[in-house]
Amino acid sequence: MPNIPWPGRWTRLAALAAALVLAGPVLAQQPVEARRALTLDEALRLAEDASETVQVARAGLTRSRGAMLQARSEGLPQLSGSLSYSRALASEFQGIGGGAEPDTTGPPPPQNCGRYTPNPTLPLGQRIDSLEHAVNCATNSNPFAAFGDLPFGRENTWRIGLNLSQPVFTGGRIQAQNRIAQAGRTRAELELATQRAQLAMDVTQAYYDAVLADRLVGIAEATLQQVETTLEQTRLARQVGNQPEFELLRAQVTRDNQLPVLIQRRSDRDLAYARLMLLLDLPTDEPVSLTTSLDETVAVPVARFAANEALLGDTTAANRAAVQQAQTLVDVQASALRIARSQRLPNLSVNSQFGRVAYPEGAFPGWNDFRSNWTVGATLAMPIFTGGRIRGDEMVAQANLLEAQARVRQAQDAARLDTRVAIERLQSARAQYEASAGTVQQAQRAYQIAEVRFREGISTQVELSDSRILLQQAQANRAVAARDLQIAQARVALLPFLPFGSAGQGQSQSQQQNQQQAPRQQPRQAPADQGQAFTSGGE
């Protein structure tokens, strides 16, 4: 130990003791608060109801259903109706036909101006009168009076119409659009299944991370209690003269070095709980008690997050959601190529228009005021010269199809690799969990022996510290192995629905840091005589 002056030593010890005093009331207050018991199954249920990503995926599924309806409507008859009214405020046909206002300044127009037909049997006077009347009608009557029933210059116009159109031949374009819409719906369903499975993985990992953080805090607190006990024993031995000052200083430094570890563990626990509460959409300051233990052998309840429970744990690459999504893109691009080629073919459609029109004198017409118009026709359209546009569309569609096919093969390779990684991690996690089964009990027994030997004065703090470090490592390794096993099991179960490289593979970064921090000291080899004494004391 470096030669630090006594004032500096006491200042450092006082600062560390103050940190412990400040951190202690936090733990002391937590058990007093009413905590909400939260199981993993309940956490998964809360997360599904509050997940924005799942809601976005469901909105995408609804959108794809709408797109299917839009595509299907292209091949069905289109019938639309219309009703319109217009009033002419001014017209270029004013004064012509029935729309003209009568002229009251000149002589009245002649009446009964019908078609003139000579009658030789009439007396001469009548024949002359009829001839003069015909001349008067020809010279003084309105020549456009016969057009009085036409719409020219009418103030009020009512129109009722029906339009019907039906495509007959589109070169396969409508069928291709329906296949694209169907592929879009399949992709949306796969995306929803993927997001739900990913949510289950995220919540499961966050839950077990929080449980593990709780366990590591408990280990750190127990270790601090052990070093506090050792410090008290060393202090008493120092007072009676059985231990030198060096041993007392070593015990104080060991206690002080454990304080930052405990503070870091508590900070990691707070962050783990914050991540979990964020996924569950709960207040971060709400006290909860996680009741699902790391040591439970029951499988993680993720079956309801599987789109098809029969595929749970399936490791076939073709059944991976990402591979199926890539296959839907192949179907989309193949249909897009069909649409591009359909532009070279003629398009035939039939249409019909039926309408009734009325020009009433008043604002509202009667049914007898309407006249009918009805037409039926057909339209044939075919490109003759497009300057290479259609050929360019075909080349683009063909390239997109080749790219989509290559991406399917790429996705299959990635699926096989990802499956292999998931299985290897599960086997490794299970082996580590089984290997750590008896290590904690052995380390606990070794520490108890070392503690008795130290209390009896037949061993040093080096031996006791090494035993404590080994116990702390064994407890932390056991907790991390249990967490990794649960995560690996859940991942393999949901593997068909998870994206490649999803969360939950192996250990999270925070837990890797925990393993690196617990503890920072490595066990030291005891001298030969101390090792022999340890052996004899343990017999």
CSV table of C-alpha atoms in Angstrom, one decimal, residues 28-375:
chain,number,residue,atom,x,y,z
A,28,ALA,CA,-33.9,1.6,3.3
A,29,GLN,CA,-36.8,3.5,1.9
A,30,GLN,CA,-37.7,1.2,-0.9
A,31,PRO,CA,-39.2,-1.7,1.1
A,32,VAL,CA,-41.5,0.8,2.8
A,33,GLU,CA,-43.2,1.8,-0.5
A,34,ALA,CA,-46.1,-0.3,-1.8
A,35,ARG,CA,-44.7,-2.2,-4.8
A,36,ARG,CA,-46.7,-3.5,-7.7
A,37,ALA,CA,-46.1,-7.2,-8.3
A,38,LEU,CA,-45.2,-7.7,-12.0
A,39,THR,CA,-44.7,-11.1,-13.6
A,40,LEU,CA,-43.1,-11.6,-17.0
A,41,ASP,CA,-46.5,-12.7,-18.5
A,42,GLU,CA,-48.1,-9.5,-17.3
A,43,ALA,CA,-45.2,-7.4,-18.6
A,44,LEU,CA,-45.6,-8.9,-22.0
A,45,ARG,CA,-49.3,-8.2,-22.0
A,46,LEU,CA,-48.8,-4.6,-21.0
A,47,ALA,CA,-46.1,-4.1,-23.6
A,48,GLU,CA,-48.3,-5.4,-26.4
A,49,ASP,CA,-51.1,-2.9,-25.5
A,50,ALA,CA,-48.7,0.0,-25.3
A,51,SER,CA,-46.2,-0.7,-28.2
A,52,GLU,CA,-46.1,1.9,-30.9
A,53,THR,CA,-44.2,-0.3,-33.3
A,54,VAL,CA,-47.0,-2.9,-33.1
A,55,GLN,CA,-49.6,-0.2,-33.7
A,56,VAL,CA,-47.7,1.0,-36.7
A,57,ALA,CA,-47.5,-2.6,-38.1
A,58,ARG,CA,-51.2,-3.0,-37.6
A,59,ALA,CA,-51.9,0.3,-39.4
A,60,GLY,CA,-49.7,-1.1,-42.3
A,61,LEU,CA,-51.9,-4.2,-42.4
A,62,THR,CA,-55.0,-2.1,-42.6
A,63,ARG,CA,-53.4,-0.1,-45.4
A,64,SER,CA,-52.6,-3.2,-47.3
A,65,ARG,CA,-56.2,-4.4,-47.1
A,66,GLY,CA,-57.3,-1.0,-48.5
A,67,ALA,CA,-54.8,-1.4,-51.3
A,68,MET,CA,-56.3,-4.8,-52.2
A,69,LEU,CA,-59.7,-3.3,-52.5
A,70,GLN,CA,-58.4,-0.5,-54.7
A,71,ALA,CA,-56.7,-3.0,-57.0
A,72,ARG,CA,-59.7,-5.3,-57.2
A,73,SER,CA,-62.0,-2.4,-58.1
A,74,GLU,CA,-60.0,-1.9,-61.3
A,75,GLY,CA,-61.6,-4.9,-62.9
A,76,LEU,CA,-65.2,-4.2,-61.8
A,77,PRO,CA,-67.8,-2.0,-63.5
A,78,GLN,CA,-67.6,1.6,-62.5
A,79,LEU,CA,-71.0,3.3,-62.2
A,80,SER,CA,-71.4,6.9,-61.2
A,81,GLY,CA,-74.3,9.3,-61.0
A,82,SER,CA,-74.6,13.1,-61.2
A,83,LEU,CA,-77.1,15.8,-60.7
A,84,SER,CA,-76.6,19.4,-61.6
A,85,TYR,CA,-78.5,22.7,-61.9
A,86,SER,CA,-77.4,25.9,-63.6
A,87,ARG,CA,-79.0,29.3,-64.0
A,88,ALA,CA,-78.0,31.6,-66.8
A,89,LEU,CA,-77.6,35.2,-65.8
A,90,ALA,CA,-76.6,36.3,-69.3
A,91,SER,CA,-76.4,34.5,-72.6
A,92,GLU,CA,-75.4,35.2,-76.1
A,93,PHE,CA,-78.6,33.6,-77.3
A,94,GLN,CA,-80.8,36.2,-75.6
A,95,GLY,CA,-83.5,37.4,-78.0
A,96,ILE,CA,-83.5,34.2,-80.1
A,97,GLY,CA,-86.2,31.7,-80.0
A,98,GLY,CA,-88.2,31.0,-76.9
A,99,GLY,CA,-85.6,32.6,-74.7
A,100,ALA,CA,-86.2,36.2,-76.2
A,101,GLU,CA,-88.2,38.8,-74.4
A,102,PRO,CA,-91.3,40.1,-76.4
A,103,ASP,CA,-90.8,43.5,-78.1
A,104,THR,CA,-93.5,45.9,-76.8
A,105,THR,CA,-92.4,49.0,-78.7
A,106,GLY,CA,-93.3,48.0,-82.3
A,107,PRO,CA,-96.4,46.3,-83.8
A,108,PRO,CA,-97.4,43.0,-82.3
A,109,PRO,CA,-96.1,40.0,-84.2
A,110,PRO,CA,-98.5,38.1,-86.4
A,111,GLN,CA,-100.5,35.3,-85.0
A,112,ASN,CA,-101.4,31.8,-86.3
A,113,CYS,CA,-98.4,31.8,-88.6
A,114,GLY,CA,-98.6,28.2,-89.7
A,115,ARG,CA,-97.4,26.7,-92.9
A,116,TYR,CA,-99.1,28.3,-95.9
A,117,THR,CA,-101.0,26.0,-98.2
A,118,PRO,CA,-102.9,27.4,-101.2
A,119,ASN,CA,-106.6,26.5,-101.6
A,120,PRO,CA,-108.0,27.1,-105.2
A,121,THR,CA,-111.5,26.4,-104.1
A,122,LEU,CA,-111.8,29.5,-101.9
A,123,PRO,CA,-113.3,32.7,-103.2
A,124,LEU,CA,-110.9,35.3,-104.5
A,125,GLY,CA,-111.1,37.6,-101.6
A,126,GLN,CA,-110.3,34.9,-99.0
A,127,ARG,CA,-107.4,33.6,-101.2
A,128,ILE,CA,-106.0,37.2,-101.3
A,129,ASP,CA,-106.4,37.5,-97.5
A,130,SER,CA,-104.6,34.2,-96.8
A,131,LEU,CA,-101.8,35.2,-99.2
A,132,GLU,CA,-101.3,38.6,-97.5
A,133,HIS,CA,-101.3,36.9,-94.1
A,134,ALA,CA,-98.6,34.5,-95.2
A,135,VAL,CA,-96.5,37.4,-96.5
A,136,ASN,CA,-97.0,39.2,-93.2
A,137,CYS,CA,-95.9,36.1,-91.2
A,138,ALA,CA,-92.9,35.7,-93.5
A,139,THR,CA,-91.7,39.3,-93.1
A,140,ASN,CA,-92.7,40.2,-89.5
A,141,SER,CA,-92.5,37.0,-87.4
A,142,ASN,CA,-89.4,35.7,-85.5
A,143,PRO,CA,-87.5,33.4,-87.8
A,144,PHE,CA,-86.0,31.5,-84.8
A,145,ALA,CA,-89.3,30.9,-83.1
A,146,ALA,CA,-89.1,27.2,-84.1
A,147,PHE,CA,-86.0,26.8,-81.9
A,148,GLY,CA,-87.9,27.9,-78.8
A,149,ASP,CA,-87.7,24.5,-77.1
A,150,LEU,CA,-83.9,24.2,-77.5
A,151,PRO,CA,-81.5,25.1,-74.6
A,152,PHE,CA,-80.2,28.2,-76.2
A,153,GLY,CA,-80.6,31.1,-73.8
A,154,ARG,CA,-82.6,29.2,-71.3
A,155,GLU,CA,-82.3,30.5,-67.7
A,156,ASN,CA,-82.8,27.2,-65.8
A,157,THR,CA,-81.1,23.9,-66.7
A,158,TRP,CA,-81.3,20.6,-64.8
A,159,ARG,CA,-79.3,17.5,-65.7
A,160,ILE,CA,-79.4,14.0,-64.3
A,161,GLY,CA,-76.8,11.5,-65.6
A,162,LEU,CA,-75.4,8.0,-65.1
A,163,ASN,CA,-72.0,6.9,-66.4
A,164,LEU,CA,-71.0,3.2,-66.7
A,165,SER,CA,-67.6,2.0,-67.8
A,166,GLN,CA,-66.1,-1.6,-67.9
A,167,PRO,CA,-62.6,-2.6,-68.9
A,168,VAL,CA,-62.7,-5.6,-71.2
A,169,PHE,CA,-59.0,-6.3,-71.9
A,170,THR,CA,-56.0,-4.6,-70.3
A,171,GLY,CA,-53.2,-7.0,-71.3
A,172,GLY,CA,-53.0,-8.5,-67.8
A,173,ARG,CA,-52.4,-5.2,-66.0
A,174,ILE,CA,-55.3,-5.5,-63.6
A,175,GLN,CA,-54.4,-9.1,-62.6
A,176,ALA,CA,-50.8,-8.0,-62.0
A,177,GLN,CA,-52.0,-5.2,-59.8
A,178,ASN,CA,-54.1,-7.6,-57.7
A,179,ARG,CA,-51.1,-9.8,-57.2
A,180,ILE,CA,-49.0,-6.9,-56.1
A,181,ALA,CA,-51.7,-5.9,-53.6
A,182,GLN,CA,-51.9,-9.5,-52.3
A,183,ALA,CA,-48.1,-9.6,-51.9
A,184,GLY,CA,-48.3,-6.3,-50.0
A,185,ARG,CA,-50.9,-7.7,-47.6
A,186,THR,CA,-48.7,-10.8,-47.0
A,187,ARG,CA,-45.8,-8.6,-46.3
A,188,ALA,CA,-47.8,-6.5,-43.9
A,189,GLU,CA,-48.9,-9.6,-42.0
A,190,LEU,CA,-45.3,-10.8,-41.8
A,191,GLU,CA,-44.2,-7.4,-40.6
A,192,LEU,CA,-46.9,-7.5,-37.8
A,193,ALA,CA,-45.8,-11.0,-36.7
A,194,THR,CA,-42.1,-9.8,-36.7
A,195,GLN,CA,-42.8,-6.7,-34.6
A,196,ARG,CA,-44.8,-8.7,-32.1
A,197,ALA,CA,-42.1,-11.3,-31.8
A,198,GLN,CA,-39.4,-8.6,-31.5
A,199,LEU,CA,-41.5,-6.9,-28.8
A,200,ALA,CA,-41.7,-10.1,-26.9
A,201,MET,CA,-37.9,-10.5,-27.1
A,202,ASP,CA,-37.2,-6.9,-26.1
A,203,VAL,CA,-39.6,-7.1,-23.1
A,204,THR,CA,-38.2,-10.5,-22.0
A,205,GLN,CA,-34.6,-9.3,-22.2
A,206,ALA,CA,-35.4,-6.0,-20.4
A,207,TYR,CA,-37.3,-8.0,-17.7
A,208,TYR,CA,-34.5,-10.4,-17.1
A,209,ASP,CA,-32.0,-7.6,-17.2
A,210,ALA,CA,-33.8,-5.9,-14.4
A,211,VAL,CA,-34.1,-9.1,-12.4
A,212,LEU,CA,-30.4,-9.7,-13.0
A,213,ALA,CA,-29.6,-6.2,-11.9
A,214,ASP,CA,-31.5,-6.8,-8.7
A,215,ARG,CA,-29.6,-10.0,-8.1
A,216,LEU,CA,-26.2,-8.2,-8.7
A,217,VAL,CA,-27.2,-5.5,-6.3
A,218,GLY,CA,-28.0,-8.1,-3.7
A,219,ILE,CA,-24.6,-9.7,-4.3
A,220,ALA,CA,-22.8,-6.4,-3.9
A,221,GLU,CA,-24.7,-5.6,-0.7
A,222,ALA,CA,-23.9,-9.0,0.7
A,223,THR,CA,-20.3,-8.6,-0.2
A,224,LEU,CA,-20.2,-5.2,1.5
A,225,GLN,CA,-21.7,-6.7,4.6
A,226,GLN,CA,-19.0,-9.3,4.5
A,227,VAL,CA,-16.2,-6.8,4.3
A,228,GLU,CA,-17.8,-4.7,7.0
A,229,THR,CA,-17.8,-7.8,9.3
A,230,THR,CA,-14.1,-8.4,8.4
A,231,LEU,CA,-13.3,-4.8,9.2
A,232,GLU,CA,-14.9,-5.0,12.6
A,233,GLN,CA,-13.1,-8.2,13.4
A,234,THR,CA,-9.8,-6.7,12.3
A,235,ARG,CA,-10.4,-3.6,14.3
A,236,LEU,CA,-11.1,-5.6,17.4
A,237,ALA,CA,-8.0,-7.7,16.8
A,238,ARG,CA,-6.0,-4.5,16.4
A,239,GLN,CA,-7.2,-3.2,19.7
A,240,VAL,CA,-6.1,-6.3,21.5
A,241,GLY,CA,-2.8,-6.4,19.7
A,242,ASN,CA,-3.4,-9.6,17.6
A,243,GLN,CA,-3.3,-7.8,14.2
A,244,PRO,CA,-0.9,-5.2,12.9
A,245,GLU,CA,-1.9,-1.8,11.6
A,246,PHE,CA,-1.3,-3.0,8.1
A,247,GLU,CA,-4.1,-5.6,8.3
A,248,LEU,CA,-6.5,-2.9,9.6
A,249,LEU,CA,-5.6,-0.6,6.7
A,250,ARG,CA,-6.1,-3.5,4.3
A,251,ALA,CA,-9.6,-4.2,5.7
A,252,GLN,CA,-10.5,-0.5,5.5
A,253,VAL,CA,-9.3,-0.2,1.9
A,254,THR,CA,-11.2,-3.4,0.9
A,255,ARG,CA,-14.4,-2.0,2.4
A,256,ASP,CA,-13.9,1.3,0.7
A,257,ASN,CA,-13.2,-0.4,-2.7
A,258,GLN,CA,-16.6,-2.2,-2.4
A,259,LEU,CA,-18.6,1.0,-2.1
A,260,PRO,CA,-18.1,2.1,-5.8
A,261,VAL,CA,-19.1,-1.4,-6.9
A,262,LEU,CA,-22.3,-1.2,-5.0
A,263,ILE,CA,-23.1,2.3,-6.3
A,264,GLN,CA,-22.5,1.2,-9.8
A,265,ARG,CA,-24.8,-1.8,-9.3
A,266,ARG,CA,-27.6,0.4,-8.1
A,267,SER,CA,-27.1,2.7,-11.0
A,268,ASP,CA,-27.3,-0.2,-13.4
A,269,ARG,CA,-30.4,-1.4,-11.7
A,270,ASP,CA,-32.1,1.9,-12.1
A,271,LEU,CA,-31.3,2.0,-15.8
A,272,ALA,CA,-32.5,-1.5,-16.3
A,273,TYR,CA,-35.8,-0.7,-14.6
A,274,ALA,CA,-36.1,2.5,-16.6
A,275,ARG,CA,-35.8,0.6,-19.9
A,276,LEU,CA,-38.4,-1.9,-18.8
A,277,MET,CA,-40.9,0.7,-17.7
A,278,LEU,CA,-40.4,2.5,-21.0
A,279,LEU,CA,-41.3,-0.6,-22.9
A,280,LEU,CA,-44.4,-1.1,-20.7
A,281,ASP,CA,-45.4,2.5,-20.9
A,282,LEU,CA,-45.4,2.9,-17.2
A,283,PRO,CA,-44.1,5.8,-15.1
A,284,THR,CA,-40.4,5.3,-14.5
A,285,ASP,CA,-40.8,6.2,-10.8
A,286,GLU,CA,-43.5,3.7,-10.1
A,287,PRO,CA,-42.2,1.0,-7.7
A,288,VAL,CA,-42.6,-2.5,-9.0
A,289,SER,CA,-41.5,-5.9,-7.8
A,290,LEU,CA,-40.4,-8.4,-10.4
A,291,THR,CA,-41.8,-11.8,-9.3
A,292,THR,CA,-40.5,-14.0,-12.1
A,293,SER,CA,-37.2,-15.4,-10.9
A,294,LEU,CA,-34.1,-16.2,-13.0
A,295,ASP,CA,-34.0,-19.7,-11.6
A,296,GLU,CA,-37.5,-20.7,-12.8
A,297,THR,CA,-37.4,-23.6,-15.3
A,298,VAL,CA,-40.8,-22.7,-16.8
A,299,ALA,CA,-40.5,-21.6,-20.4
A,300,VAL,CA,-40.9,-17.9,-21.3
A,301,PRO,CA,-44.6,-17.3,-22.1
A,302,VAL,CA,-44.1,-16.1,-25.7
A,303,ALA,CA,-46.4,-18.5,-27.5
A,304,ARG,CA,-49.2,-16.0,-28.0
A,305,PHE,CA,-46.8,-13.7,-29.8
A,306,ALA,CA,-46.3,-16.3,-32.6
A,307,ALA,CA,-48.3,-15.8,-35.7
A,308,ASN,CA,-48.4,-19.6,-36.0
A,309,GLU,CA,-47.8,-21.6,-32.8
A,310,ALA,CA,-46.9,-24.7,-34.9
A,311,LEU,CA,-43.8,-22.9,-36.1
A,312,LEU,CA,-42.5,-22.2,-32.6
A,313,GLY,CA,-38.9,-23.3,-32.4
A,314,ASP,CA,-38.8,-24.1,-36.1
A,315,THR,CA,-35.2,-23.7,-37.5
A,316,THR,CA,-36.1,-24.1,-41.2
A,317,ALA,CA,-34.7,-21.1,-43.2
A,318,ALA,CA,-37.6,-21.0,-45.6
A,319,ASN,CA,-40.0,-20.4,-42.6
A,320,ARG,CA,-38.2,-17.3,-41.4
A,321,ALA,CA,-40.3,-14.2,-41.7
A,322,ALA,CA,-37.4,-12.2,-43.3
A,323,VAL,CA,-37.1,-14.9,-46.0
A,324,GLN,CA,-40.8,-14.8,-46.7
A,325,GLN,CA,-40.8,-11.1,-46.9
A,326,ALA,CA,-38.0,-11.2,-49.4
A,327,GLN,CA,-40.0,-13.7,-51.4
A,328,THR,CA,-43.0,-11.3,-51.5
A,329,LEU,CA,-40.7,-8.7,-53.1
A,330,VAL,CA,-40.0,-11.3,-55.9
A,331,ASP,CA,-43.8,-11.6,-56.5
A,332,VAL,CA,-44.2,-7.8,-56.5
A,333,GLN,CA,-41.3,-7.3,-59.0
A,334,ALA,CA,-42.6,-10.2,-61.3
A,335,SER,CA,-46.0,-8.5,-61.4
A,336,ALA,CA,-44.4,-5.2,-62.1
A,337,LEU,CA,-42.7,-6.7,-65.1
A,338,ARG,CA,-46.0,-8.0,-66.3
A,339,ILE,CA,-47.5,-4.5,-66.0
A,340,ALA,CA,-44.6,-3.1,-68.0
A,341,ARG,CA,-45.1,-5.7,-70.8
A,342,SER,CA,-48.9,-5.1,-70.8
A,343,GLN,CA,-48.3,-1.6,-72.1
A,344,ARG,CA,-47.5,-3.1,-75.6
A,345,LEU,CA,-51.0,-4.6,-75.8
A,346,PRO,CA,-54.2,-2.9,-76.7
A,347,ASN,CA,-56.7,-1.8,-74.0
A,348,LEU,CA,-60.4,-2.3,-74.7
A,349,SER,CA,-63.2,-0.8,-72.6
A,350,VAL,CA,-66.9,-0.2,-73.1
A,351,ASN,CA,-68.8,2.7,-71.7
A,352,SER,CA,-72.4,4.0,-71.6
A,353,GLN,CA,-73.9,7.4,-70.6
A,354,PHE,CA,-77.5,8.0,-69.8
A,355,GLY,CA,-78.8,11.4,-69.0
A,356,ARG,CA,-82.0,13.4,-68.6
A,357,VAL,CA,-82.1,17.2,-69.1
A,358,ALA,CA,-84.8,19.8,-68.5
A,359,TYR,CA,-85.2,23.5,-69.2
A,360,PRO,CA,-88.1,24.6,-67.1
A,361,GLU,CA,-89.6,28.1,-67.2
A,362,GLY,CA,-89.5,28.1,-63.4
A,363,ALA,CA,-86.9,27.1,-60.9
A,364,PHE,CA,-88.0,23.5,-60.5
A,365,PRO,CA,-88.9,21.1,-63.3
A,366,GLY,CA,-91.6,18.5,-63.5
A,367,TRP,CA,-90.8,14.9,-64.5
A,368,ASN,CA,-92.4,15.5,-68.0
A,369,ASP,CA,-90.0,18.4,-68.6
A,370,PHE,CA,-87.0,16.1,-68.9
A,371,ARG,CA,-85.7,14.8,-72.1
A,372,SER,CA,-83.4,11.7,-72.4
A,373,ASN,CA,-79.9,11.2,-73.8
A,374,TRP,CA,-78.4,7.7,-73.9
A,375,THR,CA,-75.1,6.7,-75.6
